Short mmCIF file of C-alpha atoms and ligand atoms in Angstrom, two decimals:
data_model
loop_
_atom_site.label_atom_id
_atom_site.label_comp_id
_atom_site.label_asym_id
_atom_site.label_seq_id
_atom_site.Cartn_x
_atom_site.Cartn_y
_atom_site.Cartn_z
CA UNK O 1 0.00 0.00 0.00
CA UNK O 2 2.02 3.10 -1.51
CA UNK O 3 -0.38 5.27 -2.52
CA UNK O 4 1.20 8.94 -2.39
CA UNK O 5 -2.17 11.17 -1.26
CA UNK O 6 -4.61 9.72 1.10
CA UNK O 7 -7.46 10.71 3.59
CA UNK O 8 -8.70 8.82 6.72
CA UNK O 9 -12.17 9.28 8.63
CA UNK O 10 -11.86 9.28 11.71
CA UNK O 11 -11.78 10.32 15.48
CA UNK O 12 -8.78 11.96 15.72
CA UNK O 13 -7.14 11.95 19.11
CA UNK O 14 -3.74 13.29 20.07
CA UNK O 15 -2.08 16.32 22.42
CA UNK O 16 -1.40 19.77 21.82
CA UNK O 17 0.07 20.01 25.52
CA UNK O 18 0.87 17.83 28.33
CA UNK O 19 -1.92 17.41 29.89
CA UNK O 20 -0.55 16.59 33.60
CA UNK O 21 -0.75 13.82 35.52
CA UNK O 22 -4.07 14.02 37.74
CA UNK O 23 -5.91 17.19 35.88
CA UNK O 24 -9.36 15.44 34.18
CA UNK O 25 -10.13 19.12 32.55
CA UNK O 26 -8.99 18.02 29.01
CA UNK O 27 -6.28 20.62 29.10
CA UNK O 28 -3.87 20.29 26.04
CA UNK O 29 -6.05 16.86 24.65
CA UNK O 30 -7.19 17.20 21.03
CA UNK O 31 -10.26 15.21 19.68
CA UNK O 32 -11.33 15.73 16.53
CA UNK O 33 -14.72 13.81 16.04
CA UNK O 34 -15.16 12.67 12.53
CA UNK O 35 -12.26 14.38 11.09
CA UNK O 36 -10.14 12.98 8.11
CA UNK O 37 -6.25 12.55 8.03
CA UNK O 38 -4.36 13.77 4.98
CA UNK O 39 -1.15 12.05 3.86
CA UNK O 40 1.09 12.96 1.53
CA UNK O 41 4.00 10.96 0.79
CA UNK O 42 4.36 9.73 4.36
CA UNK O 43 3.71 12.76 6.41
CA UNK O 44 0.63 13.81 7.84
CA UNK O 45 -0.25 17.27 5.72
CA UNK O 46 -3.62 18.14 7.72
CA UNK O 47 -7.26 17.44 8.81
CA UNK O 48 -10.18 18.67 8.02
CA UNK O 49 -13.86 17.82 9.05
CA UNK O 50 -14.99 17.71 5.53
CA UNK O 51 -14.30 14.91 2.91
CA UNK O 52 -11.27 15.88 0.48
CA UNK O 53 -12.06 16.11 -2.84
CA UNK O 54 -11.34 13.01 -5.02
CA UNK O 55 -7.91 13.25 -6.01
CA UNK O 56 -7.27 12.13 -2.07
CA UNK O 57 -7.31 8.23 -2.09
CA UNK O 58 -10.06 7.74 0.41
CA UNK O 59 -10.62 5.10 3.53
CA UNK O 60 -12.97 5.53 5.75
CA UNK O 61 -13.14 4.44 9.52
CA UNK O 62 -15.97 7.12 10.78
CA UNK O 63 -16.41 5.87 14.59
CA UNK O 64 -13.04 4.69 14.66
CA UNK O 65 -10.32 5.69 16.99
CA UNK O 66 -7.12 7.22 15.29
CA UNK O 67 -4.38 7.60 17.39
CA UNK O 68 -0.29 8.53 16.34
CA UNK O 69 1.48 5.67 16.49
CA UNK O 70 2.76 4.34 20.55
CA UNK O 71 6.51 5.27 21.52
CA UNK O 72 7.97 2.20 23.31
CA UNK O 73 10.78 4.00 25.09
CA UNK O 74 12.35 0.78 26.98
CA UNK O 75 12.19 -2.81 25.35
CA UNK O 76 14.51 -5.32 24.46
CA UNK O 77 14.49 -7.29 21.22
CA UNK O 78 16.03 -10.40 22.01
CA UNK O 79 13.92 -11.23 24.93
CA UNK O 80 11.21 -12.57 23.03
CA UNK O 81 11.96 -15.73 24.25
CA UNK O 82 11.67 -15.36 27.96
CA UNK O 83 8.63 -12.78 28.54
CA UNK O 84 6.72 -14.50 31.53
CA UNK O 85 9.77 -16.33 32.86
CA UNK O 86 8.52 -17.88 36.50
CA UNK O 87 10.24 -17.04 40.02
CA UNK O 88 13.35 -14.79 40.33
CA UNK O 89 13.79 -11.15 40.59
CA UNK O 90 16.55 -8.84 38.78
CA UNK O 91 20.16 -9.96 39.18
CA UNK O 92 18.77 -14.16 39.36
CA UNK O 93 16.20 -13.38 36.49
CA UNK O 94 19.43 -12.20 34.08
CA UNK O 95 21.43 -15.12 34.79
CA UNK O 96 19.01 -17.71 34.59
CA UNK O 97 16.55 -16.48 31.62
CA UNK O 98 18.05 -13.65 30.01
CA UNK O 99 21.49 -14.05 29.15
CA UNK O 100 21.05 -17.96 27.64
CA UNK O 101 18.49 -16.22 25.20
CA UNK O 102 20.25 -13.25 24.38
CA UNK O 103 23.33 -15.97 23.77
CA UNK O 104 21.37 -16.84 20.55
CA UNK O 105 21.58 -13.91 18.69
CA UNK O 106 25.23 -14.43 18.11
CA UNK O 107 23.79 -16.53 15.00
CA UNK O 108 22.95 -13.79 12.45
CA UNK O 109 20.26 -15.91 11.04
CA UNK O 110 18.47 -16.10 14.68
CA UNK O 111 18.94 -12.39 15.23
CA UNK O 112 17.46 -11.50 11.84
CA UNK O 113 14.14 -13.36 12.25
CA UNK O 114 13.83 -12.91 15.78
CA UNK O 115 14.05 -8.80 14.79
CA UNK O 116 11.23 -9.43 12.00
CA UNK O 117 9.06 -11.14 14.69
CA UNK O 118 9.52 -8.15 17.54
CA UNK O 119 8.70 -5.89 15.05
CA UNK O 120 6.00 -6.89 13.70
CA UNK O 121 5.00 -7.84 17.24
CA UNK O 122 5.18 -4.01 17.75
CA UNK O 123 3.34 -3.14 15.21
CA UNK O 124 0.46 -5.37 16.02
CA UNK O 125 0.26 -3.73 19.43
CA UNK O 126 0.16 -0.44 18.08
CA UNK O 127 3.76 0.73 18.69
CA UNK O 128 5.14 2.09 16.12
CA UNK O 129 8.46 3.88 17.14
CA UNK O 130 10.92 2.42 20.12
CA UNK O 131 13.97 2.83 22.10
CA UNK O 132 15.34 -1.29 21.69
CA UNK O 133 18.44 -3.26 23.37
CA UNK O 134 19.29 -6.00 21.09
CA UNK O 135 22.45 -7.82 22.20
CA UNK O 136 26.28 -7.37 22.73
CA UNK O 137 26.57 -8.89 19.18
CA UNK O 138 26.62 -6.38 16.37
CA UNK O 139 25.35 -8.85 14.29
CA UNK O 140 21.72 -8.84 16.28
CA UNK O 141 22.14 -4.49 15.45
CA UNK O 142 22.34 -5.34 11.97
CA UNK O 143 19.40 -7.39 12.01
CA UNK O 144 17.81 -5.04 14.34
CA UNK O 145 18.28 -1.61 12.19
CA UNK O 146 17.76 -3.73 8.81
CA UNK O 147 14.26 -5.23 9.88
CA UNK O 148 13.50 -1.77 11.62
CA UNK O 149 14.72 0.10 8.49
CA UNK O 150 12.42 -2.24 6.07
CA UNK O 151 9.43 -0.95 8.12
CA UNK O 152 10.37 2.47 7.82
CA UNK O 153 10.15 2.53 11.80
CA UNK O 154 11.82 5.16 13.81
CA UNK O 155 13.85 2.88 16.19
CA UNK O 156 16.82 3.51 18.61
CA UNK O 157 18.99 1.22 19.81
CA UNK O 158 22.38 0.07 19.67
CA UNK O 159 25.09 -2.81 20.50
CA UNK O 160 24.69 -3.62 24.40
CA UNK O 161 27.97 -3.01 26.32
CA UNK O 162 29.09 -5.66 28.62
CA UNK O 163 32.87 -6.52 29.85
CA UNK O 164 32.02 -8.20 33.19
CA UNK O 165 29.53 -9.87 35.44
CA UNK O 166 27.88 -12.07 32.46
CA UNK O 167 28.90 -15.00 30.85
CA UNK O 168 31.90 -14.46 28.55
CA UNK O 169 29.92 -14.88 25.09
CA UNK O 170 28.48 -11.77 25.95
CA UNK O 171 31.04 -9.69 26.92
CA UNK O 172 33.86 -7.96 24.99
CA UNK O 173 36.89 -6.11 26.09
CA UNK O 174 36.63 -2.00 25.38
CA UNK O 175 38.71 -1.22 22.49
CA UNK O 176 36.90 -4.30 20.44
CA UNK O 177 33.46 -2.52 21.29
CA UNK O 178 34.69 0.51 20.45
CA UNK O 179 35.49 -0.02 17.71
CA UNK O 180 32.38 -1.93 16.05
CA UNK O 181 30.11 0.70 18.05
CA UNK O 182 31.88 3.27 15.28
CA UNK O 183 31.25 1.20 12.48
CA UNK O 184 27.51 0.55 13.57
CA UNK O 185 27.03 4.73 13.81
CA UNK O 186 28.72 5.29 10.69
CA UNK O 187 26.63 2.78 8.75
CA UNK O 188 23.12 3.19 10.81
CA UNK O 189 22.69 6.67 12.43
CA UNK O 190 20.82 8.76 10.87
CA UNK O 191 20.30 6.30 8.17
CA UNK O 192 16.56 5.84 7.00
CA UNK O 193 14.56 6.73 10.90
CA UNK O 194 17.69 4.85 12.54
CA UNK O 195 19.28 6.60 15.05
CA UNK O 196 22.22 5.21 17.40
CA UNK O 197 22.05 4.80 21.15
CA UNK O 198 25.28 4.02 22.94
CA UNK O 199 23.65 1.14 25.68
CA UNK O 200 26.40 -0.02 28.35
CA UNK O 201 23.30 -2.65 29.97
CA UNK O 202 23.80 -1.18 33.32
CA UNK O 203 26.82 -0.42 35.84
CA UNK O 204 27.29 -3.82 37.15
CA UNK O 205 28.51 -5.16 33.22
CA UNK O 206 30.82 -2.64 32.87
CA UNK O 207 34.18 -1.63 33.94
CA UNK O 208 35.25 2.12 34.32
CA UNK O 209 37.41 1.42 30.98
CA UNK O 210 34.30 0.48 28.89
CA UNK O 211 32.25 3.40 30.66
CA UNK O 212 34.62 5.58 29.96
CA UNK O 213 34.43 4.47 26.50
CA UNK O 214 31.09 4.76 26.43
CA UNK O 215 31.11 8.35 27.46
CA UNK O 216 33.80 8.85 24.72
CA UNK O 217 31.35 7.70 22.15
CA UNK O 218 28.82 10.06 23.10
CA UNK O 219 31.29 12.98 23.62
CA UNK O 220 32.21 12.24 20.16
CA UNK O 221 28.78 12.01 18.59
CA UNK O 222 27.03 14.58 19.69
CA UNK O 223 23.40 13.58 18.30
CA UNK O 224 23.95 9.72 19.14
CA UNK O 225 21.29 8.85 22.22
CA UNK O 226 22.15 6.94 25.45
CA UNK O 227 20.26 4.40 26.91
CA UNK O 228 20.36 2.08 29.83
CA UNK O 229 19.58 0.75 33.65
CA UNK O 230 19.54 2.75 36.75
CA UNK O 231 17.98 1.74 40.02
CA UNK O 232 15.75 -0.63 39.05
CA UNK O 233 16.16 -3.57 41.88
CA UNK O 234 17.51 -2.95 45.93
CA UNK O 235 20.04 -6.02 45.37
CA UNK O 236 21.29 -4.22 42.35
CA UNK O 237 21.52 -0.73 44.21
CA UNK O 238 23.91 -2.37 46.77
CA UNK O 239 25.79 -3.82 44.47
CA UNK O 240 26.78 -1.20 42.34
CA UNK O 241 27.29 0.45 46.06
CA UNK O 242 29.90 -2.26 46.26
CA UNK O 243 31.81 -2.00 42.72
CA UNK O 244 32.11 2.14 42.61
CA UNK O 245 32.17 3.13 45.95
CA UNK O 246 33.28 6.25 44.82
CA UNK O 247 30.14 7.23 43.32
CA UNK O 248 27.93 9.36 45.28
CA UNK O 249 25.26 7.44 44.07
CA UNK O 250 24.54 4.73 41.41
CA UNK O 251 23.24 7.42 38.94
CA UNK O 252 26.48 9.61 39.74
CA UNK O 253 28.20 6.48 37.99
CA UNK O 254 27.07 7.37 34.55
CA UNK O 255 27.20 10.93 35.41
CA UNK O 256 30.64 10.69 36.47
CA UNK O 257 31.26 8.71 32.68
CA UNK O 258 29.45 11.90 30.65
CA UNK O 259 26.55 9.42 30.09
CA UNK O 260 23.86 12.09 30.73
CA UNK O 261 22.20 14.50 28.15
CA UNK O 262 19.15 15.55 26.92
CA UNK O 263 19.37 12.21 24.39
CA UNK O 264 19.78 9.53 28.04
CA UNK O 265 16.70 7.22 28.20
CA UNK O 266 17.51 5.57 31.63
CA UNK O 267 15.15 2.76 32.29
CA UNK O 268 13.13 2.34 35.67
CA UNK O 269 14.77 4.86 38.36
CA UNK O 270 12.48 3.54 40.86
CA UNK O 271 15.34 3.82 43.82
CA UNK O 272 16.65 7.22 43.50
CA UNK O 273 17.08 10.22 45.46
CA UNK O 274 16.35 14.16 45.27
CA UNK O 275 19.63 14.53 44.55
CA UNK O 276 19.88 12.25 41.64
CA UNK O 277 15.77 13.63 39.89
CA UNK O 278 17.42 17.26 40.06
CA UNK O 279 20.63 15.92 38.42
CA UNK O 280 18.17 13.92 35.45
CA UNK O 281 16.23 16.89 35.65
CA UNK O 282 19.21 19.31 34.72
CA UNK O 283 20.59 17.09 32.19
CA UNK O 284 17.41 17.23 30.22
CA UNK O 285 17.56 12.85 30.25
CA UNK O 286 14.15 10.76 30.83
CA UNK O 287 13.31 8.23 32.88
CA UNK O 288 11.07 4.98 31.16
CA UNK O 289 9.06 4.12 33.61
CA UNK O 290 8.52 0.34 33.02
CA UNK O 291 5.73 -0.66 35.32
CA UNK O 292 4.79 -4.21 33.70
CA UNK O 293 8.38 -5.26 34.68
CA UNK O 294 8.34 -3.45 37.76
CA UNK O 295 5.30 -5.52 39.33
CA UNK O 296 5.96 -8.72 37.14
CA UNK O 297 10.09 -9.02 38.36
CA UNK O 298 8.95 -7.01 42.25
CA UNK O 299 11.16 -4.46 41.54
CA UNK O 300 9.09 -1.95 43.56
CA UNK O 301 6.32 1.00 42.76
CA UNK O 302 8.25 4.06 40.63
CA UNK O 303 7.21 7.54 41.97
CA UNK O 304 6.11 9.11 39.61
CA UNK O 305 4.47 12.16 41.17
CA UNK O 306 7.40 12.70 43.11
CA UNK O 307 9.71 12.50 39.50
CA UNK O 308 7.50 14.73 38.11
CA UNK O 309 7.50 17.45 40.46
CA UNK O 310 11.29 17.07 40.56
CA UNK O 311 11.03 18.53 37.04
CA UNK O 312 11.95 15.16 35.22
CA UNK O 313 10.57 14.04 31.89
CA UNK O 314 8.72 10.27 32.06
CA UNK O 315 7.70 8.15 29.52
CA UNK O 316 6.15 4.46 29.47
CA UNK O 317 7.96 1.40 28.41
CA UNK O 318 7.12 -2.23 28.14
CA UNK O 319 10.57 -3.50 28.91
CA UNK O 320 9.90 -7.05 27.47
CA UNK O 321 11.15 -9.67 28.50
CA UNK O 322 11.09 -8.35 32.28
CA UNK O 323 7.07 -6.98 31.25
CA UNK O 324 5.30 -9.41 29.99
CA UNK O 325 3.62 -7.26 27.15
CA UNK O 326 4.47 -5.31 24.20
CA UNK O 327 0.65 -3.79 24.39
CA UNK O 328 1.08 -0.09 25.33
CA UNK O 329 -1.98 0.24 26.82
CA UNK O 330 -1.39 -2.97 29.48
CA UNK O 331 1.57 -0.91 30.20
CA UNK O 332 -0.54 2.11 31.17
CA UNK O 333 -2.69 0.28 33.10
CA UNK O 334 -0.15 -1.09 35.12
CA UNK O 335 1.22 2.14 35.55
CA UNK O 336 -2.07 3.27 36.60
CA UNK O 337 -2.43 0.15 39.28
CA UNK O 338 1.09 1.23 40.84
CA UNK O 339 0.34 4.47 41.29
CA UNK O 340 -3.01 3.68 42.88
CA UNK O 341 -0.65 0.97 45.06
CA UNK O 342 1.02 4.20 45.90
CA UNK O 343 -2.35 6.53 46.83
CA UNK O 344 -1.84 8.26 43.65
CA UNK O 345 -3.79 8.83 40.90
CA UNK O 346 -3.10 9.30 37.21
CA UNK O 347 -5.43 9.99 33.94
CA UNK O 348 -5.80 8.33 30.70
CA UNK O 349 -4.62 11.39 29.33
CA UNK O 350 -1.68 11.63 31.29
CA UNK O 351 -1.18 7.65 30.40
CA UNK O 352 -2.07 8.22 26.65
CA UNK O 353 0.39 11.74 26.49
CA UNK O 354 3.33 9.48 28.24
CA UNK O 355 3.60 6.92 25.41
CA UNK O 356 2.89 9.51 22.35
CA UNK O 357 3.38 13.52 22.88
CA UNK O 358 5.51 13.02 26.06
CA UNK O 359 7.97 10.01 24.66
CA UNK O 360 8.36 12.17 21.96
CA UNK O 361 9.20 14.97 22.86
CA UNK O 362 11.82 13.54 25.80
CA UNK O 363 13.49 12.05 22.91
CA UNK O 364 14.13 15.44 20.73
CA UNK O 365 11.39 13.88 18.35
CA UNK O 366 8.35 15.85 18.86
CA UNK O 367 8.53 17.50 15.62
CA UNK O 368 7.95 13.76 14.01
CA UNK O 369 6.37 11.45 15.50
CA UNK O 370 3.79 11.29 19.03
CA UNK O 371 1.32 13.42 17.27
CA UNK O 372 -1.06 13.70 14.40
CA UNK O 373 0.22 17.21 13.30
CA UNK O 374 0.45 18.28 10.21
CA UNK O 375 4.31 18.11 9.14
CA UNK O 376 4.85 14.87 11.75
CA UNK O 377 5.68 11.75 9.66
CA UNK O 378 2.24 9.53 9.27
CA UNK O 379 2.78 7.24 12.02
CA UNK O 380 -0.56 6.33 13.35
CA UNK O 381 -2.98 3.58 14.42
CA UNK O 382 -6.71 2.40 13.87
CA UNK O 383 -8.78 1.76 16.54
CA UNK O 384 -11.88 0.20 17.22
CA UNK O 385 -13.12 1.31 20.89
CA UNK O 386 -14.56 -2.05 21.25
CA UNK O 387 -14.66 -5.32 19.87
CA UNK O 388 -16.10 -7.38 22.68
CA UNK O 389 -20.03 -7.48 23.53
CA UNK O 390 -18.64 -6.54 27.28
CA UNK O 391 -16.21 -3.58 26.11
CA UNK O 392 -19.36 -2.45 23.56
CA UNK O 393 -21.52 -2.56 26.76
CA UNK O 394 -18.65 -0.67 28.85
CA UNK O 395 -18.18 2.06 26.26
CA UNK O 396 -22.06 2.26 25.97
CA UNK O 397 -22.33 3.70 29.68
CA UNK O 398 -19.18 5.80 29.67
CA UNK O 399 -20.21 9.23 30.10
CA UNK O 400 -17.49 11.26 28.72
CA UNK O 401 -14.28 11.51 26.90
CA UNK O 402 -12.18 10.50 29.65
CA UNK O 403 -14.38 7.57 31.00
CA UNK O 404 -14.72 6.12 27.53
CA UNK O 405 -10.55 6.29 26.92
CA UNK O 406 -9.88 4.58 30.76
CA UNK O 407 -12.53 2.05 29.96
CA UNK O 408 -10.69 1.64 26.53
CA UNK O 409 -7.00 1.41 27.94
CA UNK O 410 -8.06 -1.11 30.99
CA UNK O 411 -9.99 -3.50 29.25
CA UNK O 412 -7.66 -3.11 26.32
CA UNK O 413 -7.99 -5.97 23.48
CA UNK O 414 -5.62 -6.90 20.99
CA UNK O 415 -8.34 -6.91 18.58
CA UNK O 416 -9.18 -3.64 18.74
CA UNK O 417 -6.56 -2.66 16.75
CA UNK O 418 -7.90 -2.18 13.02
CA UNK O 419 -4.58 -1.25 11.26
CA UNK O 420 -1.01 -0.14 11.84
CA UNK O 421 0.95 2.87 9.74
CA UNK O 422 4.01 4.04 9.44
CA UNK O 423 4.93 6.72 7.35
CA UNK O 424 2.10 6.59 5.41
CA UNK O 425 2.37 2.66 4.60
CA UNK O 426 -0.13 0.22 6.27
CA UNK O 427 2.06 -2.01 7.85
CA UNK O 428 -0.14 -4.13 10.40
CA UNK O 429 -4.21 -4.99 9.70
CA UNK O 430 -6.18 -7.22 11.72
CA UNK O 431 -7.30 -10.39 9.85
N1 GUN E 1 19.13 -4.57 34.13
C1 GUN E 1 20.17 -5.01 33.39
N2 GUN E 1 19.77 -5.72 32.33
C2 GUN E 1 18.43 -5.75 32.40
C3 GUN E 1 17.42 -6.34 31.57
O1 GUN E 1 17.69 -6.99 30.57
N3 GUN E 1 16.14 -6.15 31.97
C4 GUN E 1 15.81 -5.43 33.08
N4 GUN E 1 14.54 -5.28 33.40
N5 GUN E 1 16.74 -4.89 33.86
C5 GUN E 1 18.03 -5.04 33.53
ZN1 ZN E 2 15.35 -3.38 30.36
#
């Protein structure tokens, strides 16, 4: 499906503005009943609520839900294999699940079709942009980036650093990683919607040699991104205590390295301190809050009032394998359900702005993708608000916008998704 010019009918739903996390005023949420969607050669040109005239390609989906495409901020593509692995938390879970199955992906051939099957797995959950560890191998990069780039999907990721603390097949000595990690940026960033993230896995795998490496990369590309682990696990807190005991903290590690910008995606940040939100919060990074893997590996219930009103940026991630979904909207619900566990509240709005608008714009992206504005590239999804006789009864009762999307994200079906887009190509329809 290439078609140049297009239109969709639709209800168009996006942000213009975050809307905050407890506010149900509508502030900054943008629903345009029965609008269409123009596309011109994979960008979203406009909308309108009258029909274009007939040199637009038409489809129509009047009652339909169209929403830009989700932003996964935190997931990992070679843990396919172990989503809903039983009994262990964090530093047990890695050694006994993880690292066997990210072992595989040293065959090219394994990494490439595993890539095709996470993305397309994406796709059919309505994500259609993410920030993705493959492996330590640059072969599963290449077969990440090529599968991603065959999509046209904006995807960030890069080779994962490790050089201790995991089993030798997945570790390699600085200068070796160094070196590939160039030769991955030269070919990928910026190639196509591929953009490079330098990704040591966390403090524990690495030395102060590859960290310091790792900071060298970034100093020395200045638009790569950085993405990795901080403070997900108490264990894991202590022992990164242990190995820098220099470090004021564990963040302070990769702040100590150069590891935080404006471009740092670090993942879960459930056990930090004032000290460290002000230091995110000054360095422009984000926190992916990954509340499926928080609950599913007992990690413990993220703040994310508290980050908030520290000033710090938060978006949603799946973090598959440690969540056990790829769906964005389980992932919001969960994040809902821990934030109740914690006598806080927050909105569908606030949960649907997190994993479009908000993601995007903590990644320097807002321009392209998280919204259905005109000049964003035409990454967007096709929603049915219910599919079941009991979600057609639930949305039947809902008495306004906001009831009708919490309704939608909690008793969220697969099925409900009608099609998937990215830039202006229909990439995922329900059979
Ligand atoms: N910390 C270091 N590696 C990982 C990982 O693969 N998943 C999660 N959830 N945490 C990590
Ligand atoms: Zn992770």
């Amino acid at each position: 499906m290439t078609t140049p010019r297009f239109a969709l009918r639709g209800d168009l739903l996006d942000f213009t503005a975050d809307p905050g996390l407890d506010a149900l005023d509508g502030a900054g949420v943008r629903l345009r009943r029965d609008h269409w969607l123009l596309v011109e050669r994979g960008r979203i040109v406009g909308a309108q609520a009258e029909a274009p005239g007939e040199d637009w390609q038409q489809f129509d989906h009047a009652g339909r839900l169209i929403l830009p495409g989700f932003i996964d901020t935190h997931v990992h593509s070679a843990q396919v294999d172990v989503i809903g692995s039983w009994g262990t938390q964090l530093l047990d879970w890695l050694e006994t699940h993880t690292f066997p199955a990210e072992m595989r992906f040293a065959d090219p051939v394994h990494a490439l079709q595993m890539s095709h099957l996470f993305l397309q797995s994406l796709l059919a959950h309505g994500t259609t942009a993410a920030c993705v560890f493959p492996t330590v191998h640059a072969a599963s990069v290449e077969a990440l980036f090529e599968a991603a780039h065959a999509r046209g999907m904006r995807i960030i990721g890069g080779k994962v650093l490790m050089d201790r603390h995991a089993p030798p097949e997945l570790c390699d000595e600085a200068e070796h990683a160094e070196k590939e990690c160039h030769a991955l940026i030269e070919r990928w960033h910026g190639h196509g919607r591929i953009a490079y993230a330098v990704t040591p896995r966390f403090a524990p795998t690495s030395s102060d040699a590859q960290l310091a490496m790792a900071g060298r990369l970034v100093r020395h590309h200045p638009g790569l991104y950085m993405q990795t682990h901080v403070a997900e696990n108490t264990d894991e807190v202590r022992w990164v205590h242990e190995l820098f005991p220099a470090a004021r903290s564990y963040l302070d590690v990769y702040a100590a390295h150069g590891l935080l910008n404006e471009r740092a995606v670090l993942a879960h940040g459930i056990w930090l301190d004032d000290t460290d939100r002000a230091q995110i919060r000054d360095a422009g990074a984000q926190i992916a809050f990954c509340p499926s893997s928080n609950l599913f590996l007992g990690s413990g219930a993220f703040p994310w009032h508290k980050t908030r009103d520290a000033g710090v940026a938060v978006s949603l991630a799946s973090d598959v394998g440690g969540g056990t979904s790829l769906a964005m909207r389980r992932t919001m619900l969960d994040a809902y359900e821990v934030q109740a566990s914690l006598q806080q509240r927050v909105t569908a709005f606030a949960l649907l702005h997190a994993a479009t608008r908000g993601a995007a714009r903590a990644l320097q992206l807002g321009h392209e993708i998280g919204s259905l504005e005109a000049g964003a590239m035409a990454d967007f999804c096709i929603w049915d608000w219910a599919t079941t006789p009991l979600a057609t009864r639930r949305q039947a009762v809902a008495r306004d916008l906001h009831e009708k999307l919490f309704a939608w994200v909690a008793l969220a079906d697969e099925h409900d998704l009608a099609e998937t887009w990215v830039a202006g190509v229909r990439r995922y329809q329900r059979t």
